[in-house]
Coordinates of C-alpha atoms in Angstrom, one line a residue:
M12 CA 124.1 120.3 78.9
K13 CA 125.9 119.4 82.2
H14 CA 123.7 119.9 84.9
Q15 CA 125.0 120.4 88.7
Y16 CA 123.6 116.8 90.1
D17 CA 123.0 113.5 88.6
L18 CA 119.9 112.8 90.3
I19 CA 117.7 115.3 93.2
V20 CA 115.3 113.1 95.5
I21 CA 112.1 115.9 96.4
G22 CA 111.3 114.4 99.9
G23 CA 113.0 112.7 102.8
G24 CA 110.5 110.4 104.2
A25 CA 111.0 106.5 103.6
A26 CA 111.2 106.8 99.8
G27 CA 113.4 109.7 99.6
L28 CA 115.7 108.3 102.2
T29 CA 116.0 104.7 100.6
A30 CA 116.3 106.4 97.3
S31 CA 119.0 109.3 98.2
G32 CA 120.9 106.6 99.9
V33 CA 120.8 104.2 96.7
A34 CA 121.9 106.8 94.4
V35 CA 125.0 108.0 96.2
S36 CA 126.0 104.4 96.9
L37 CA 125.5 104.1 93.0
G38 CA 128.3 106.8 92.6
A39 CA 125.4 109.7 91.7
K40 CA 125.9 113.3 92.7
T41 CA 122.4 113.4 94.8
M42 CA 120.6 116.2 96.6
M43 CA 118.0 115.3 99.1
I44 CA 115.2 118.2 99.3
E45 CA 112.5 117.8 102.7
K46 CA 110.9 121.0 103.6
A47 CA 109.9 119.7 107.6
R48 CA 112.2 117.1 109.1
L49 CA 113.7 113.6 107.5
G50 CA 111.7 110.3 108.3
G51 CA 108.4 111.7 107.0
D52 CA 104.9 110.1 108.2
C53 CA 106.5 107.3 109.3
T54 CA 108.6 108.6 111.6
W55 CA 106.5 111.3 112.7
Y56 CA 102.8 110.6 112.3
G57 CA 102.4 107.0 111.0
C58 CA 104.2 103.8 111.8
V59 CA 106.1 104.7 114.8
P60 CA 104.1 106.5 116.9
S61 CA 101.0 104.7 116.4
K62 CA 103.0 101.4 117.4
V63 CA 104.2 103.1 120.5
L64 CA 100.7 103.8 121.1
L65 CA 99.5 100.2 121.0
N66 CA 102.3 99.1 123.2
L67 CA 101.7 101.3 126.0
G68 CA 98.0 100.8 125.8
K69 CA 98.8 97.0 126.0
K70 CA 100.5 97.5 128.8
T71 CA 98.3 99.8 130.3
A72 CA 95.8 97.3 130.0
L73 CA 97.3 94.7 131.6
S74 CA 98.5 96.9 134.9
G75 CA 94.8 97.6 135.2
K76 CA 96.1 101.0 136.5
P77 CA 95.0 104.2 134.9
V78 CA 97.4 105.9 132.6
D79 CA 99.6 109.1 133.9
F80 CA 99.6 109.8 129.7
S81 CA 102.3 112.8 130.2
V82 CA 104.3 109.7 131.0
V83 CA 103.1 108.2 127.5
R84 CA 103.8 111.6 125.6
K85 CA 106.7 111.4 127.0
K86 CA 107.9 108.5 125.7
L87 CA 106.3 108.9 122.4
D88 CA 108.6 111.5 121.6
N89 CA 111.4 109.8 122.9
I90 CA 110.9 106.9 120.9
R91 CA 110.8 109.3 117.6
H92 CA 113.5 111.2 118.6
D93 CA 115.8 108.3 119.3
I94 CA 114.6 106.2 115.9
Y95 CA 115.3 110.3 114.3
E96 CA 118.7 110.6 115.7
E97 CA 119.7 107.0 114.8
A98 CA 118.1 106.5 111.1
D99 CA 117.2 110.2 110.5
D100 CA 119.4 112.4 111.3
P101 CA 120.4 115.3 108.2
E102 CA 124.1 114.9 109.1
K103 CA 124.0 110.8 108.6
F104 CA 123.3 111.5 104.9
R105 CA 125.4 114.1 104.0
E106 CA 128.5 111.7 105.8
M107 CA 127.4 109.6 103.2
G108 CA 127.9 112.4 100.4
I109 CA 124.5 113.3 99.9
D110 CA 123.9 117.3 100.0
V111 CA 120.6 117.7 102.3
E112 CA 118.4 120.5 101.3
E113 CA 115.7 122.5 103.9
G114 CA 113.0 124.2 101.9
E115 CA 109.7 123.8 99.2
A116 CA 110.9 122.7 96.1
T117 CA 109.0 123.7 92.7
F118 CA 109.9 123.1 89.1
T119 CA 110.9 125.8 86.7
D120 CA 110.8 123.5 84.1
K121 CA 111.8 119.6 83.1
Q122 CA 115.4 120.0 84.2
T123 CA 115.3 122.6 87.0
I124 CA 113.6 122.9 90.1
R125 CA 113.3 125.7 92.4
I126 CA 113.8 126.1 96.5
K127 CA 112.8 128.2 99.0
N128 CA 114.1 128.0 102.1
S129 CA 112.6 128.8 106.1
D130 CA 114.2 131.9 105.3
G131 CA 112.6 132.8 102.1
I132 CA 116.0 132.4 99.9
L133 CA 115.4 131.1 96.4
R134 CA 117.7 128.7 94.8
E135 CA 117.8 127.2 91.6
V136 CA 119.6 123.6 90.8
S137 CA 119.3 121.4 88.0
S138 CA 119.6 118.1 87.5
K139 CA 119.7 115.0 84.5
Y140 CA 117.1 113.1 87.2
F141 CA 114.5 113.5 89.4
V142 CA 112.5 111.3 92.2
I143 CA 109.4 112.6 93.7
A144 CA 108.5 111.4 97.0
T145 CA 106.6 114.1 98.8
G146 CA 104.2 111.2 100.3
A147 CA 100.9 111.9 101.4
K148 CA 98.8 113.8 103.5
A149 CA 95.4 113.0 105.6
F150 CA 92.4 113.7 103.2
V151 CA 89.3 115.2 105.0
P152 CA 86.1 114.4 103.1
P153 CA 83.6 117.4 102.7
I154 CA 81.4 116.3 105.3
P155 CA 78.8 119.7 106.5
G156 CA 80.3 121.4 110.2
L157 CA 83.9 119.5 109.8
D158 CA 85.7 122.7 108.7
K159 CA 84.3 124.6 111.8
T160 CA 84.7 121.5 114.7
P161 CA 88.3 121.1 116.1
H162 CA 89.1 117.4 114.9
L163 CA 92.5 115.4 114.5
T164 CA 93.9 113.2 112.0
N165 CA 97.4 111.6 112.4
H166 CA 99.3 114.9 111.6
N167 CA 98.2 115.8 115.0
L168 CA 96.9 113.0 116.7
F169 CA 100.4 112.4 118.1
E170 CA 100.8 115.7 119.5
I171 CA 97.6 116.1 122.1
D172 CA 99.1 116.9 126.0
E173 CA 96.0 115.3 127.6
L174 CA 94.0 111.8 127.1
P175 CA 90.4 112.7 125.9
K176 CA 87.6 111.0 127.9
S177 CA 86.0 109.9 125.0
M178 CA 86.7 109.5 121.3
I179 CA 84.9 109.0 117.8
I180 CA 86.9 107.7 115.0
V181 CA 85.8 108.1 111.7
G182 CA 86.8 105.3 109.4
G183 CA 87.5 101.8 109.7
G184 CA 90.7 101.1 108.0
P185 CA 93.8 100.8 109.7
I186 CA 94.4 103.5 110.9
G187 CA 91.4 104.0 112.6
T188 CA 90.8 100.3 113.3
E189 CA 95.1 100.5 115.1
M190 CA 94.3 103.7 117.5
A191 CA 90.8 102.1 118.6
Q192 CA 92.4 99.9 120.2
A193 CA 95.4 101.6 121.2
F194 CA 92.5 104.4 122.8
Q195 CA 90.3 102.0 124.2
N196 CA 93.0 100.5 126.4
L197 CA 94.8 103.7 127.8
G198 CA 91.1 104.5 128.9
T199 CA 89.6 106.8 126.3
K200 CA 85.9 105.5 125.2
I201 CA 86.0 104.9 121.8
T202 CA 83.1 104.5 119.0
V203 CA 83.9 103.9 115.6
V204 CA 81.9 105.0 112.6
D205 CA 82.5 103.8 109.2
M206 CA 79.9 103.6 106.0
L207 CA 81.0 100.5 105.1
D208 CA 79.5 97.3 107.2
T209 CA 83.1 95.5 107.9
I210 CA 86.2 96.8 109.4
L211 CA 89.8 96.2 107.2
V212 CA 87.3 96.1 104.1
N213 CA 91.1 94.6 102.3
D214 CA 91.6 91.6 104.7
H215 CA 89.4 88.4 105.2
P216 CA 86.4 89.3 106.7
D217 CA 86.4 85.9 108.6
L218 CA 89.8 87.2 110.2
T219 CA 88.0 90.8 110.1
A220 CA 85.2 89.5 112.3
I221 CA 87.1 88.1 114.8
L222 CA 89.1 91.1 115.5
K223 CA 86.0 93.2 115.4
E224 CA 84.4 91.3 118.1
H225 CA 87.7 90.9 120.1
L226 CA 87.8 95.0 119.8
E227 CA 84.2 95.1 121.3
K228 CA 84.9 92.8 124.5
Q229 CA 87.4 95.4 125.0
G230 CA 85.1 98.0 125.1
V231 CA 85.1 99.4 121.6
T232 CA 81.7 100.4 120.0
Y233 CA 80.7 100.3 116.4
E234 CA 78.6 102.0 114.2
L235 CA 79.0 100.1 110.9
G236 CA 76.8 100.7 107.7
A237 CA 76.8 104.5 108.9
G238 CA 76.9 107.6 106.7
V239 CA 78.0 110.8 108.6
K240 CA 75.8 113.5 107.7
S241 CA 77.4 116.1 109.9
V242 CA 79.1 117.2 113.2
S243 CA 79.8 120.4 115.3
G244 CA 81.6 121.1 118.6
N245 CA 84.7 122.8 119.6
K246 CA 87.4 122.0 121.1
N247 CA 85.8 120.2 124.5
S248 CA 83.0 118.5 123.0
V249 CA 81.9 117.2 119.5
E250 CA 79.0 116.0 118.1
V251 CA 78.5 113.3 115.3
T252 CA 75.2 112.8 113.3
I253 CA 75.1 109.7 111.7
E254 CA 72.5 107.6 109.4
R255 CA 71.6 104.3 108.7
G256 CA 68.8 102.9 107.1
G257 CA 67.0 105.9 107.0
K258 CA 67.4 106.8 110.7
T259 CA 69.7 109.4 112.1
K260 CA 71.5 108.9 115.5
V261 CA 73.9 111.5 117.2
L262 CA 77.1 110.2 118.9
K263 CA 78.5 112.7 121.5
G264 CA 82.4 112.5 122.3
E265 CA 85.3 114.8 123.7
K266 CA 87.6 114.7 120.4
L267 CA 87.3 113.7 116.7
L268 CA 89.8 111.8 115.1
M269 CA 89.4 111.8 110.8
A270 CA 90.9 108.4 109.8
T271 CA 89.4 108.4 106.6
G272 CA 92.6 108.1 104.6
R273 CA 95.3 109.4 103.0
R274 CA 95.9 111.9 99.6
A275 CA 98.9 112.0 97.4
N276 CA 100.6 115.7 98.1
Y277 CA 101.8 116.9 95.3
E278 CA 100.4 120.4 94.4
P279 CA 103.2 122.8 95.6
L280 CA 105.6 121.3 93.2
N281 CA 104.1 123.0 90.0
L282 CA 104.7 119.6 88.3
D283 CA 103.1 121.6 85.2
A284 CA 106.1 123.4 84.5
A285 CA 107.6 119.8 84.1
G286 CA 105.2 118.7 82.2
V287 CA 103.9 115.4 84.5
Q288 CA 100.8 113.8 84.5
T289 CA 98.6 113.2 87.5
G290 CA 95.7 111.1 88.1
K291 CA 92.8 110.8 91.0
Q292 CA 95.2 108.7 93.3
G293 CA 98.3 110.8 92.8
V294 CA 101.5 111.5 90.2
T295 CA 101.1 108.9 87.4
V296 CA 103.8 106.3 86.9
N297 CA 104.3 103.1 85.2
D298 CA 105.6 99.6 86.7
K299 CA 109.0 101.5 86.3
C300 CA 108.1 103.9 88.8
R301 CA 108.5 106.6 85.8
T302 CA 106.6 109.4 85.2
N303 CA 105.2 109.9 81.5
V304 CA 108.5 112.6 81.7
K305 CA 111.0 110.0 80.6
H306 CA 113.9 111.3 83.6
I307 CA 111.6 112.1 86.4
Y308 CA 110.2 109.5 88.7
A309 CA 108.2 109.2 91.5
I310 CA 107.7 106.9 94.2
G311 CA 105.6 106.2 97.3
D312 CA 102.5 107.6 98.1
V313 CA 102.8 110.2 96.1
T314 CA 101.4 107.5 93.6
G315 CA 99.2 106.7 95.6
R316 CA 99.9 102.6 94.4
Y317 CA 100.8 101.5 97.4
Q318 CA 100.8 103.3 101.2
F319 CA 103.1 101.2 102.6
T320 CA 106.4 102.0 103.9
H321 CA 108.2 98.8 102.7
M322 CA 106.4 99.5 99.3
S323 CA 108.1 103.1 99.2
E324 CA 111.6 101.5 99.8
H325 CA 110.7 98.9 96.9
M326 CA 109.6 101.5 94.8
A327 CA 112.6 103.7 95.3
K328 CA 114.5 100.7 94.3
I329 CA 113.2 100.0 91.0
A330 CA 113.1 104.4 90.6
V331 CA 116.8 104.4 91.0
S332 CA 118.0 101.3 89.0
N333 CA 116.1 102.2 86.2
A334 CA 117.5 105.8 86.5
L335 CA 121.3 105.6 86.9
L336 CA 121.8 101.8 85.6
K337 CA 119.4 101.6 82.5
F338 CA 118.0 97.7 84.6
P339 CA 114.8 97.3 83.3
M340 CA 113.0 96.3 87.1
K341 CA 109.4 96.8 87.8
M342 CA 107.6 96.9 91.0
D343 CA 106.8 93.8 92.4
H344 CA 102.8 93.5 92.4
K345 CA 102.4 89.6 93.4
H346 CA 103.8 90.1 96.8
V347 CA 103.1 92.8 98.8
P348 CA 102.5 92.1 102.5
W349 CA 100.8 94.1 104.8
V350 CA 99.8 94.3 108.5
T351 CA 97.5 95.6 111.2
Y352 CA 99.2 95.9 114.4
T353 CA 96.4 95.4 116.2
D354 CA 96.4 92.5 119.4
P355 CA 96.0 90.2 117.8
E356 CA 97.4 91.0 114.4
V357 CA 96.0 91.3 111.3
A358 CA 98.6 90.4 108.1
H359 CA 98.1 89.4 104.2
V360 CA 100.3 88.7 101.4
G361 CA 99.4 87.7 97.7
A362 CA 96.1 87.7 96.4
T363 CA 93.0 87.6 98.5
Q364 CA 90.9 84.7 98.4
K365 CA 87.9 87.3 97.0
Q366 CA 90.9 88.0 94.1
L367 CA 91.3 84.1 93.3
D368 CA 87.4 83.6 93.3
E369 CA 86.7 86.4 90.6
T370 CA 89.3 85.5 88.6
G371 CA 88.7 81.7 88.4
V372 CA 91.6 81.0 89.3
K373 CA 91.5 77.3 90.7
Y374 CA 93.1 76.9 94.5
A375 CA 92.8 75.1 97.5
T376 CA 92.3 77.0 101.2
Y377 CA 95.0 75.2 103.6
K378 CA 93.8 76.5 107.4
F379 CA 95.6 76.0 110.7
P380 CA 94.3 77.5 114.1
Y381 CA 96.3 79.2 116.6
N382 CA 94.6 76.5 119.2
M383 CA 97.0 74.2 117.7
I384 CA 100.3 76.1 118.1
D385 CA 101.8 75.3 120.9
R386 CA 103.8 78.3 121.3
A387 CA 100.2 80.2 121.5
I388 CA 99.3 77.5 124.1
T389 CA 101.7 78.5 126.4
D390 CA 101.7 82.2 125.7
E391 CA 97.9 82.0 126.5
K392 CA 97.5 83.3 122.8
T393 CA 94.9 81.1 121.0
E394 CA 93.2 83.3 119.6
G395 CA 93.9 83.3 115.6
W396 CA 94.2 81.6 112.5
I397 CA 96.7 80.9 109.7
Y398 CA 94.7 80.7 106.1
V399 CA 96.8 79.8 102.8
Y400 CA 95.6 80.0 99.5
A401 CA 97.8 76.9 97.1
K402 CA 98.0 74.9 93.9
K403 CA 96.6 71.8 94.5
L404 CA 98.5 69.7 92.6
N405 CA 101.9 71.4 93.2
G406 CA 102.1 73.8 96.7
K407 CA 102.6 76.9 94.8
I408 CA 101.6 79.6 97.0
L409 CA 99.1 82.2 95.7
G410 CA 98.4 84.0 98.6
A411 CA 97.8 83.9 103.1
D412 CA 95.8 85.8 105.5
I413 CA 96.8 85.6 108.9
I414 CA 95.0 87.0 112.3
G415 CA 97.2 86.6 115.8
A416 CA 99.8 87.1 117.1
H417 CA 103.0 87.4 115.4
A418 CA 101.1 87.3 112.5
G419 CA 103.4 90.2 110.8
E420 CA 106.3 87.9 111.5
L421 CA 104.7 84.6 110.0
I422 CA 103.4 86.7 106.9
S423 CA 106.4 87.3 105.7
Q424 CA 107.7 83.6 105.4
Y425 CA 105.0 83.5 103.1
A426 CA 106.5 86.1 101.2
L427 CA 109.4 84.9 101.3
A428 CA 108.2 82.0 100.2
M429 CA 105.9 83.2 97.0
K430 CA 108.6 85.6 96.0
N431 CA 111.2 82.4 95.6
G432 CA 108.8 79.6 94.4
V433 CA 109.0 78.1 97.6
T434 CA 105.8 75.6 97.7
L435 CA 103.7 74.2 100.8
K436 CA 105.9 70.8 99.9
N437 CA 109.2 72.5 100.3
M438 CA 107.7 74.3 103.6
A439 CA 106.2 71.1 105.0
D440 CA 109.5 69.5 104.7
T441 CA 111.4 71.7 106.2
I442 CA 112.5 71.5 110.0
Y443 CA 111.1 74.3 112.2
P444 CA 112.2 75.0 115.8
Y445 CA 110.0 73.6 118.2
P446 CA 107.9 75.4 119.6
S447 CA 107.8 78.3 117.9
Y448 CA 105.3 80.6 116.1
A449 CA 106.8 80.0 112.5
L450 CA 106.0 76.2 113.2
G451 CA 102.3 77.3 112.9
A452 CA 103.6 77.8 109.2
R453 CA 105.3 74.8 108.5
R454 CA 101.8 73.1 110.0
A455 CA 99.4 75.1 108.1
A456 CA 102.2 73.7 105.0
D457 CA 100.9 69.9 106.5
Q458 CA 97.6 70.0 105.7
W459 CA 99.2 70.0 102.2
Y460 CA 100.1 66.6 102.4
V461 CA 96.8 65.6 104.6
R462 CA 94.8 66.8 101.7
N463 CA 97.0 64.6 99.2
Q464 CA 96.8 61.8 100.3
S465 CA 95.6 58.9 98.5
V466 CA 93.4 55.6 99.5
G467 CA 94.1 54.0 96.3
L468 CA 98.4 54.3 97.1
V469 CA 97.9 53.7 101.0
K470 CA 96.3 50.4 99.5
W471 CA 99.1 49.4 97.3
I472 CA 101.4 50.5 99.9
K473 CA 99.7 48.2 102.5
R474 CA 99.9 45.1 99.6
I475 CA 103.1 45.3 98.5
F476 CA 104.0 45.7 102.2
G477 CA 102.4 43.7 104.0
Y478 CA 100.7 46.3 106.7
R479 CA 97.5 46.0 108.3
G480 CA 96.1 49.4 109.3
P481 CA 93.7 50.9 109.0
L482 CA 93.2 53.5 106.1
P483 CA 93.1 57.0 106.0
D484 CA 89.4 58.5 106.5
L485 CA 89.7 61.2 103.9
S486 CA 85.7 62.0 104.2
D487 CA 85.7 65.1 105.5
P488 CA 88.3 67.9 103.4
D489 CA 88.0 70.5 106.0
K490 CA 89.8 68.2 108.7
I491 CA 93.2 69.7 110.3
V492 CA 96.0 67.4 111.4

């Protein structure tokens, strides 16, 4: 049977845009369907607007002057639209040869979808391959009273026209933490509630403790280890009742932000008609991004695997390559970086220290503080640490954690190194420009040399060459040089 398209991509966010671009570059007749605006969560409700608010919040805090929120909102809208016009405009993709359709897609069988546009007009199209890239939506837990209480999520937070005097944020993950700092700096009194005893639970507890202390100094209040029992309120004020240790407490604020995670968005697709299986996280895929139906793939947030834009792009390349080229490519699970873009930033790549400990892997931790990085000293950004987990014998890097200025850029050094087998020895032997933050990565690598020094070897060198200096003092294994 001859189909109308070689590949149809459902969804026009980061995953869908990448998949469509790769597919058409390989000569495939490609259609991309998006029911709203191209760009998805990243451009409109996530990465881009949140970083705008973090930047403007930092500038506001440094100025010491009250912010005009109408200026903030205008800037926010302008930047989103600039990025949209530069990278996400449908005409750019049509010029590439992609058929871009606006509408909602549903499967009618394994090879056919029905598209319903905004005017209600229906159209059926068939394809040899499909890629599902419909993203995720904000998850709001079933808290008593929440369905009757006005509240914000990442889907409407960036559309507010007035700066709240106070805000309660439920959730201490990346979204809740970034928005806590952004709005606190803009002038909103922030209280963060989380049922866990720590923020950013997937990051190193030493580093998240540093960030939490920093945010508390900025004025953020934390109610950790507390469950939310109920909420109530209206558009002007809310009350959140929390419980901790058997005692209840009522928090009051002007607005409520639910930063309680996201869930895969696939219900409207009628996947049963195509026989595609789903699970608790989302559309079920293997490491080739293929569903149980061999010609249907799923990528990005809709799979629930990794909710990062960079992983959506990675999965798009894997899926399209497997579908169109039959290359046996698989997802890279070992070198996944993530960053929380607070000030200071928190970043990670590879295995966590907890994972290494639980699996019994033998490793050493090499640390280097920001207060020994000269560029951080000149910039007065000395709050931070670099932790690298590596094999003691050969310096093979297993993972890294960083807190500090430009941590998101530094972690890329380790992502590149790990992917390509670059060891701490290789990094230590590389010439880095001075003074730079990146030099901190090399200085951390230097610690591998320091820790691998041998008093016995130095004794032999002294004996052979007749040197008269002291032997190295290796009594403190945690000494940083």
